[in-house]
Amino acid sequence: MSSNDKASALSGDKTTLSAWLRAEAGRFAKSQRLLVVLTLLAILLQFAALWMLSDFAQTWLMDKQPLEPGQFIVFAVLWGLQLSMLRIRDAVRSRFADRVLQYYQSALHQKLDERSLALIRQYSTAQWQSFFNRRIPALKQYFTDYRPQIYLSVLVPLVVILIVLPISWLVALILFITAPLVPLFMILVGMGAAAAHRSHFVALERLGSLFLDRLRARQLLTVFNRVNTERGFFQNASSELKARTLKVVSMAFLSSSVLDFFATVSMALVAVFVGFSLLGEVTFGHWSSGLSFQEGLFLLLLAPLFFAELKTLGRLYHQKAEAEGAADELRSVLSLAPLAVTPTELPLSIAPCEVMSVDGAQRIVSLPALVLHKGDKVLLSGASGNGKTTVFEALMGLRPISGAASMACLKRDDVAWLDQSPPVLPGTVRENLLLGEQFDDDKLRGVLAQVGLSEWLSNLDAGLGTPMGDYPPLSGGQRQRLAVARLLLENPGVVLLDEPTAHLAPAQRDSITELLTRHLADKTVLWIAHGLSIDDFFTHHWLVDESGVLSVSGEGGDED
């Protein structure tokens, strides 16, 4: 792809992300309008207080008249009302921010609950951490800070011009001419900020994933004397990340500097005009014969406020770029369509359909008409990468389908799934086995003995109470046997086994296979395996070929 094609694709993607963010902002329009109204009221109260302050200066300094106590009371009331309005606005913004976080976290949890492993496998641990800890908070700042500020940056300067115009048409003209330059340069500086933020998100996620991978393989790195090599690699990656971070920060700094420059120039012009007008050197630019001290001071006090909201928008503009970067992957997950699945009791009848990728864009496996009866034992085989695990995900109702309006699926609360890479929780051995259920310690020791982990348990300092932590003291085979022990404690109606004897030595593999066939004799079982010598255990054989088409042999198939 040429550089022009890449730039065009990037621009189109940026436009799509911006449109998605604007559409999402509609969910919170009421809260955003409330923030704008509260802020605008606080600013109007500030304008009134500044007019009174100018009047104080005129009366006391120029007219040499004493100030009335009532004036101080009104002045104090105005500032008090402004501070109260700002405190109310901050409280509303805080609740609004909590609501945005809760909404997107709940939406993400809903997609995870709906698609479970099928979706989880699509992203690394570091990416999921980034979704919750970086990307969603970036959306929160965009909706609670940047979006309301867009309206304030238009309304407040307009109000200032309307107030200034009856006093001095020249000052109003100066402000009117310089105001568009601020957002213009802000946009020019920010054009590359979104791409920089998106690259920064991806770099952080990839580096985090790589770091976690190296931590898990720390023993292997030590054995092969690769520790120093990997340390050097991470030092180089850290330097590149620092440079990337500096680039993002420098863009925000440049944007702020440009805004300050134009605001300073404009305020300097106003100050020069007011000063020479008060000295009588400038006799044009106002409607009367000249500016009074009160009017001149009021103009000087209003000029910074004219640019205050525009400068705040410039300071927050990087939040828009950061939100676009955050939405890049997050939008793909949140925009997933609801699955057309119907949880059903056994027997499970499935009409012919295509099992699709998580986003529904690509066919993975083609299913014929299938019937799964209670007590069936199904051997699912096929070469690696043909889509065997995808079949399990489809049966669980975790995948979108094509070719049928809806697909019957297993009820999740009656299914146990033993994966070839089972998770180990950071809690104790006991907590890893119980998973919220209640069994006595003798029962737990018994199932550990059945899978050959008695010696391992006896070597732990606290036995069943030993915490596993983030890096459990388990080999791959021990981890697999611990998961089998966990399964022995369960009583599901349907069991899905995805190469449950992976990572086991041949003798252990035979022992665990015999244990599983004995324990699951009265269950409905679907077993992904290669080269099992227990053909008499299975009643059906499903095969996924290289083109992703599933064929059925055995007693079942599409019969009732």
XYZ file of C-alpha atoms in Angstrom:
560
model
C 0.000 0.000 0.000
C 1.374 3.414 -0.978
C 1.782 6.272 1.481
C -1.172 8.073 -0.125
C -3.364 4.972 0.271
C -2.327 4.620 3.914
C -3.067 8.281 4.576
C -6.470 7.937 2.890
C -7.319 4.814 4.906
C -6.198 6.460 8.131
C -8.264 9.565 7.385
C -11.337 7.464 6.605
C -10.902 5.435 9.773
C -10.501 8.641 11.803
C -13.741 9.973 10.311
C -15.529 6.750 11.234
C -14.235 6.892 14.798
C -15.264 10.532 15.155
C -18.757 9.700 13.873
C -19.023 6.810 16.355
C -17.959 9.052 19.237
C -20.508 11.693 18.256
C -23.225 9.053 18.089
C -22.211 7.716 21.503
C -22.295 11.255 22.905
C -26.020 11.285 22.180
C -26.502 8.791 25.030
C -25.389 11.443 27.497
C -26.794 14.588 25.831
C -28.933 15.559 28.833
C -26.001 15.460 31.277
C -23.781 17.372 28.859
C -26.384 20.114 28.418
C -26.748 20.393 32.195
C -22.982 20.885 32.564
C -23.032 23.575 29.882
C -25.945 25.436 31.516
C -24.365 25.342 34.996
C -21.000 26.537 33.687
C -22.618 29.274 31.626
C -24.590 30.522 34.657
C -21.403 30.602 36.721
C -19.643 32.632 34.011
C -22.539 35.118 33.734
C -22.393 35.628 37.498
C -18.659 36.237 37.136
C -19.308 38.862 34.444
C -21.745 40.652 36.770
C -19.197 40.569 39.599
C -16.487 41.983 37.308
C -18.793 44.833 36.274
C -19.351 45.658 39.938
C -15.593 45.485 40.562
C -15.050 47.976 37.738
C -17.744 50.186 39.250
C -15.960 50.029 42.622
C -12.749 51.198 40.977
C -14.523 54.041 39.156
C -16.302 55.240 42.319
C -13.361 54.956 44.697
C -10.343 55.826 42.501
C -11.738 58.197 39.899
C -14.792 59.782 41.529
C -13.254 59.776 45.032
C -16.579 58.631 46.472
C -17.037 56.168 49.354
C -18.480 52.748 48.609
C -21.881 51.771 49.964
C -22.103 48.698 52.248
C -24.909 47.344 50.074
C -22.522 47.211 47.124
C -20.166 44.925 49.047
C -23.075 42.670 49.990
C -24.240 42.363 46.370
C -20.644 41.738 45.247
C -20.197 39.009 47.874
C -23.529 37.424 46.925
C -22.514 37.295 43.261
C -19.196 35.592 44.012
C -20.895 33.252 46.457
C -23.487 32.270 43.866
C -20.755 31.697 41.300
C -18.759 29.453 43.642
C -21.931 27.549 44.553
C -22.751 27.077 40.879
C -19.245 25.756 40.207
C -19.497 23.327 43.131
C -22.840 22.059 41.818
C -21.329 21.688 38.344
C -18.376 19.701 39.717
C -20.740 17.404 41.633
C -22.834 16.866 38.478
C -19.680 16.176 36.453
C -18.453 13.647 39.029
C -21.743 11.736 38.935
C -21.769 11.986 35.149
C -18.238 10.548 34.960
C -19.239 7.636 37.213
C -22.251 6.956 34.994
C -20.124 6.917 31.825
C -17.620 4.520 33.396
C -20.397 2.278 34.679
C -22.170 2.245 31.314
C -19.140 1.208 29.252
C -17.808 -1.216 31.833
C -21.257 -2.835 32.002
C -21.480 -2.921 28.198
C -18.077 -4.588 28.003
C -19.007 -7.071 30.740
C -22.232 -7.848 28.871
C -20.312 -8.700 25.692
C -17.924 -10.860 27.729
C -20.827 -12.653 29.414
C -22.549 -13.201 26.077
C -19.541 -14.442 24.091
C -17.239 -15.609 26.899
C -14.170 -17.509 25.663
C -14.901 -16.844 21.995
C -14.369 -13.131 22.617
C -11.735 -13.380 25.347
C -9.390 -15.306 23.044
C -9.413 -12.480 20.492
C -7.362 -10.131 22.696
C -4.401 -10.503 25.004
C -4.502 -9.976 28.766
C -2.749 -6.628 28.335
C -5.370 -5.516 25.819
C -8.240 -6.389 28.168
C -6.469 -4.476 30.941
C -6.132 -1.539 28.554
C -9.835 -1.666 27.700
C -10.855 -1.233 31.343
C -7.957 0.883 32.663
C -7.101 3.160 29.710
C -9.622 3.129 26.887
C -12.862 3.468 28.867
C -11.429 6.269 31.094
C -10.376 8.062 27.878
C -13.997 7.947 26.692
C -15.121 9.268 30.073
C -12.922 12.359 29.760
C -14.144 12.936 26.212
C -17.821 12.911 27.194
C -17.570 14.747 30.519
C -14.936 17.368 29.644
C -14.367 17.798 25.915
C -17.920 17.590 24.560
C -19.424 20.221 26.940
C -16.388 22.422 26.326
C -17.159 22.533 22.591
C -20.443 24.336 23.318
C -18.885 26.591 25.956
C -16.107 27.645 23.576
C -18.808 28.935 21.206
C -21.347 30.359 23.648
C -19.019 32.206 26.041
C -17.110 34.192 23.368
C -20.459 35.036 21.745
C -21.808 36.350 25.067
C -18.612 38.372 25.633
C -18.895 39.986 22.171
C -22.547 40.868 22.835
C -21.543 42.513 26.128
C -18.511 44.290 24.671
C -20.186 45.540 21.469
C -22.278 48.314 23.134
C -19.108 49.595 24.832
C -16.549 49.376 21.979
C -17.111 48.100 18.495
C -13.330 47.974 17.884
C -12.642 45.658 20.822
C -15.524 43.465 19.686
C -14.013 43.426 16.179
C -10.534 42.495 17.517
C -11.970 39.624 19.512
C -14.159 38.506 16.610
C -11.217 38.398 14.158
C -8.762 36.609 16.430
C -11.245 34.062 17.824
C -11.359 31.778 14.704
C -7.555 31.565 14.633
C -7.550 29.672 17.926
C -9.647 26.634 16.858
C -8.052 26.737 13.381
C -4.540 26.197 14.684
C -5.861 23.842 17.344
C -7.298 21.601 14.597
C -4.135 21.833 12.487
C -1.966 20.794 15.424
C -4.405 18.082 16.483
C -4.776 16.429 13.071
C -1.940 13.992 13.778
C -2.688 13.640 17.476
C -5.385 10.941 17.036
C -3.041 8.716 15.015
C -0.281 9.278 17.576
C -2.616 8.307 20.437
C -3.815 5.200 18.618
C -0.227 4.112 17.984
C 0.565 4.824 21.619
C -2.321 2.620 22.828
C -1.186 -0.235 20.574
C 2.452 0.119 21.667
C 1.513 0.019 25.358
C -0.686 -3.059 24.870
C 1.924 -4.945 22.839
C 4.714 -4.136 25.266
C 2.507 -5.176 28.187
C 1.640 -8.487 26.500
C 5.288 -9.142 25.733
C 6.316 -8.351 29.300
C 3.710 -10.751 30.728
C 4.831 -13.444 28.294
C 8.469 -13.081 29.364
C 7.497 -13.163 33.033
C 5.691 -16.461 32.531
C 8.717 -17.862 30.702
C 11.308 -16.548 33.178
C 12.538 -20.037 34.107
C 12.927 -21.013 30.452
C 14.867 -17.802 29.755
C 17.219 -18.595 32.614
C 17.798 -22.158 31.379
C 18.712 -20.954 27.883
C 20.727 -17.969 29.144
C 18.513 -15.409 27.415
C 17.903 -13.108 30.370
C 20.453 -10.448 29.350
C 19.267 -10.540 25.737
C 15.650 -9.987 26.764
C 16.713 -7.258 29.212
C 18.432 -5.424 26.362
C 15.349 -5.832 24.195
C 13.114 -4.298 26.869
C 15.543 -1.436 27.416
C 15.342 -0.610 23.701
C 11.554 -0.972 23.739
C 11.388 1.291 26.799
C 13.426 3.956 25.005
C 11.130 3.788 21.979
C 8.072 4.048 24.229
C 9.521 7.099 25.961
C 10.111 8.731 22.574
C 6.557 7.889 21.516
C 5.172 9.296 24.775
C 7.226 12.467 24.332
C 5.782 12.883 20.847
C 2.223 12.689 22.176
C 2.985 15.101 25.023
C 4.778 17.529 22.706
C 1.682 17.716 20.475
C -0.450 18.707 23.452
C 2.173 21.263 24.508
C 2.402 22.735 20.999
C -1.382 23.091 20.824
C -1.443 24.898 24.177
C 1.449 27.169 23.188
C -0.251 28.227 19.933
C -3.440 29.082 21.808
C -1.557 31.111 24.412
C 0.260 33.044 21.692
C -2.884 34.195 19.865
C -4.727 34.914 23.103
C -1.807 37.021 24.344
C -1.577 38.998 21.091
C -5.304 39.708 21.121
C -5.330 40.811 24.773
C -2.306 43.014 24.137
C -4.167 44.779 21.311
C -7.165 45.325 23.589
C -4.928 46.652 26.358
C -3.184 49.068 23.961
C -6.514 50.353 22.663
C -7.975 50.821 26.165
C -4.836 52.515 27.429
C -4.584 55.029 24.597
C -8.343 55.626 24.715
C -8.165 56.551 28.407
C -5.221 58.858 27.645
C -7.270 60.519 24.914
C -4.864 59.510 22.159
C -7.422 57.257 20.425
C -10.815 58.785 19.747
C -12.381 56.055 17.624
C -13.497 52.471 18.249
C -16.353 53.256 20.647
C -19.839 54.626 20.356
C -19.548 57.612 22.752
C -17.026 60.388 23.016
C -14.596 58.116 24.877
C -14.190 55.220 27.265
C -14.749 55.721 30.973
C -12.351 54.182 33.452
C -15.040 51.681 34.464
C -15.655 50.617 30.868
C -11.946 50.344 30.065
C -11.231 48.231 33.160
C -14.239 46.033 32.427
C -12.976 45.430 28.872
C -9.551 44.456 30.197
C -11.111 42.057 32.668
C -13.376 40.503 30.012
C -10.687 39.988 27.363
C -8.985 37.033 29.162
C -12.398 35.444 29.776
C -13.151 35.643 26.076
C -10.249 33.287 25.380
C -10.489 31.245 28.579
C -12.982 28.709 27.222
C -11.186 28.484 23.867
C -7.898 27.847 25.668
C -9.587 25.228 27.824
C -10.890 23.574 24.649
C -7.363 23.601 23.262
C -6.042 22.036 26.449
C -8.714 19.356 26.211
C -8.374 18.800 22.461
C -5.900 15.991 23.037
C -8.736 14.205 24.877
C -10.593 14.003 21.568
C -7.519 12.487 19.923
C -7.063 10.140 22.870
C -10.746 9.122 22.730
C -10.429 8.334 19.016
C -7.398 6.202 19.803
C -9.288 4.482 22.619
C -12.347 3.854 20.439
C -10.292 2.143 17.731
C -10.521 -1.377 19.246
C -13.178 -0.740 21.884
C -15.768 0.141 19.244
C -15.232 -3.254 17.574
C -16.193 -5.048 20.795
C -19.063 -2.789 21.870
C -20.601 -2.810 18.383
C -20.901 -6.610 18.211
C -24.474 -7.584 17.395
C -26.444 -9.706 19.896
C -26.153 -13.429 19.252
C -29.144 -15.257 17.752
C -28.993 -18.292 20.044
C -31.566 -20.167 22.107
C -30.391 -22.178 25.155
C -32.095 -25.568 25.021
C -32.337 -28.740 27.099
C -31.084 -32.024 25.649
C -31.746 -33.408 23.129
C -30.169 -30.507 21.244
C -31.193 -30.146 17.599
C -29.152 -27.833 15.386
C -30.182 -26.835 11.870
C -27.497 -26.547 9.166
C -25.664 -23.232 9.532
C -22.349 -21.438 9.182
C -20.397 -20.581 12.332
C -18.819 -17.167 11.861
C -15.884 -15.233 13.291
C -16.538 -13.121 16.369
C -17.335 -10.041 14.280
C -19.524 -12.073 11.900
C -17.399 -11.207 8.871
C -15.867 -14.607 8.047
C -17.038 -18.220 7.989
C -15.078 -20.516 10.287
C -16.981 -23.809 10.349
C -19.945 -25.237 8.423
C -22.284 -27.356 10.545
C -24.694 -29.950 9.132
C -27.939 -30.866 10.891
C -26.913 -32.168 14.306
C -28.696 -33.836 17.203
C -27.039 -34.297 20.582
C -28.854 -36.710 22.905
C -28.403 -37.130 26.620
C -25.582 -39.583 27.275
C -23.956 -39.194 23.837
C -20.179 -39.502 23.683
C -18.771 -37.523 20.752
C -15.164 -37.611 19.560
C -14.370 -34.358 17.721
C -11.242 -34.551 15.597
C -9.482 -32.673 12.843
C -6.167 -31.004 12.136
C -5.029 -28.076 14.267
C -6.622 -24.820 13.130
C -9.594 -26.463 11.395
C -12.065 -25.031 13.910
C -12.691 -27.730 16.526
C -12.718 -25.292 19.449
C -14.983 -23.037 17.396
C -17.497 -25.912 17.253
C -17.492 -26.020 21.066
C -18.007 -22.263 21.176
C -20.931 -22.563 18.745
C -22.552 -25.307 20.823
C -22.251 -23.022 23.852
C -23.909 -20.173 21.962
C -20.801 -17.980 21.932
C -20.512 -17.440 18.162
C -22.608 -15.607 15.550
C -24.106 -17.825 12.861
C -25.248 -17.431 9.272
C -27.785 -19.414 7.264
C -30.342 -19.762 10.064
C -32.470 -17.272 11.958
C -31.407 -18.725 15.295
C -29.346 -21.585 16.641
C -30.161 -23.843 19.568
C -27.323 -24.094 22.055
C -26.475 -25.762 25.359
C -27.476 -24.189 28.647
C -24.291 -22.842 30.160
C -25.206 -23.605 33.763
C -25.300 -27.331 32.890
C -21.964 -27.428 31.040
C -18.389 -27.919 32.244
C -15.567 -27.032 29.844
C -12.052 -28.348 30.414
C -9.607 -26.435 28.227
C -6.084 -27.463 27.218
C -4.784 -24.299 28.959
C -6.935 -24.096 32.102
C -6.687 -21.004 34.290
C -5.332 -21.086 37.822
C -6.737 -18.453 40.172
C -4.368 -16.478 42.440
C -6.276 -17.765 45.507
C -5.463 -20.856 47.526
C -5.434 -24.444 46.261
C -8.708 -24.945 48.136
C -10.325 -21.946 46.406
C -9.108 -23.184 43.012
C -10.871 -26.490 43.574
C -14.075 -25.272 45.192
C -14.917 -22.365 42.850
C -17.617 -21.266 45.276
C -18.916 -24.772 46.053
C -18.715 -26.506 49.438
C -16.648 -29.673 49.949
C -14.668 -30.828 52.962
C -10.875 -31.031 52.833
C -10.858 -34.839 52.762
C -12.861 -34.742 49.528
C -10.412 -32.242 48.052
C -7.402 -34.347 49.010
C -9.148 -37.361 47.502
C -9.608 -35.828 44.046
C -6.022 -34.537 44.101
C -4.871 -38.080 44.855
C -6.917 -39.389 41.933
C -5.057 -37.107 39.513
C -1.633 -37.806 41.038
C -1.091 -34.509 42.887
C -0.829 -35.847 46.448
C 2.955 -35.499 46.538
C 2.759 -32.005 45.089
C 0.211 -31.013 47.748
C 2.330 -32.436 50.566
C 5.305 -30.315 49.448
C 3.322 -27.069 49.752
C 3.937 -25.126 52.962
C 0.278 -24.538 53.785
C -1.233 -27.506 51.961
C -4.720 -26.664 50.653
C -4.352 -23.171 52.088
C -1.314 -22.331 49.934
C -1.988 -19.303 47.700
C -1.202 -19.804 44.026
C -0.496 -16.114 43.344
C 0.022 -14.621 39.916
C 2.659 -17.222 39.058
C 1.509 -20.533 40.566
C 4.114 -23.185 41.429
C 2.756 -25.586 38.825
C 4.157 -27.170 35.697
C 1.960 -27.416 32.617
C 1.047 -31.016 33.430
C 0.291 -30.231 37.077
C -1.909 -27.319 36.024
C -3.830 -29.670 33.721
C -4.292 -32.280 36.437
C -5.471 -29.624 38.895
C -8.165 -28.677 36.356
C -9.165 -32.342 36.021
C -9.476 -32.545 39.831
C -11.713 -29.488 39.682
C -13.881 -31.254 37.086
C -14.205 -34.352 39.273
C -15.912 -32.196 41.918
C -18.495 -30.890 39.464
C -21.735 -32.581 38.442
C -22.665 -31.096 35.050
C -24.978 -32.719 32.545
C -22.666 -31.958 29.594
C -18.857 -31.965 29.592
C -16.701 -30.404 26.855
C -13.110 -31.631 26.846
C -10.655 -29.687 24.685
C -7.565 -31.915 24.640
C -7.675 -32.417 28.440
C -4.542 -34.588 28.492
C -2.343 -32.027 26.763
C 1.011 -31.372 28.513
C 0.899 -34.797 30.213
C 3.484 -37.569 29.992
C 2.268 -40.768 28.262
C 1.734 -42.681 31.522
C -0.147 -39.768 33.070
C -2.139 -39.308 29.868
C -3.377 -42.892 29.973
C -4.186 -42.643 33.670
C -6.149 -39.390 33.335
C -7.940 -40.656 30.219
C -9.061 -43.795 32.083
C -10.148 -41.666 35.049
C -12.203 -39.343 32.862
C -13.935 -42.144 30.929
C -14.885 -43.796 34.207
C -16.073 -40.578 35.869
C -18.030 -39.396 32.805
C -19.670 -42.671 31.901
C -23.178 -41.323 32.568
C -22.570 -37.818 31.178
C -22.988 -36.247 27.759
C -19.420 -35.770 26.553
C -17.806 -34.009 23.591
C -14.069 -34.674 23.489
C -11.482 -33.011 21.248
C -8.513 -35.342 21.002
C -5.876 -36.798 18.699
C -5.003 -40.482 18.691
C -7.188 -41.701 21.570
C -7.291 -45.488 21.926
C -10.741 -45.596 23.569
C -12.995 -45.847 20.530
C -15.426 -48.017 22.450
C -16.177 -45.045 24.734
C -17.584 -42.900 21.923
C -20.945 -43.216 20.227
C -20.331 -40.573 17.535
C -17.422 -39.169 15.595
C -17.437 -35.600 14.276
C -14.664 -34.573 11.883
C -13.766 -31.023 10.852
C -11.853 -31.077 7.560
C -9.374 -28.540 6.229
C -12.120 -26.445 4.623
C -13.922 -26.117 7.962
C -16.793 -28.474 7.095
C -18.000 -30.760 9.887
C -19.073 -34.306 8.972
C -20.768 -36.833 11.240
C -20.382 -40.586 11.606
C -21.755 -43.000 14.201
C -25.212 -43.537 15.542
C -26.222 -39.855 15.581
C -26.353 -37.150 12.995
C -29.619 -35.646 12.011
C -31.887 -38.401 13.223
C -34.260 -37.904 16.136
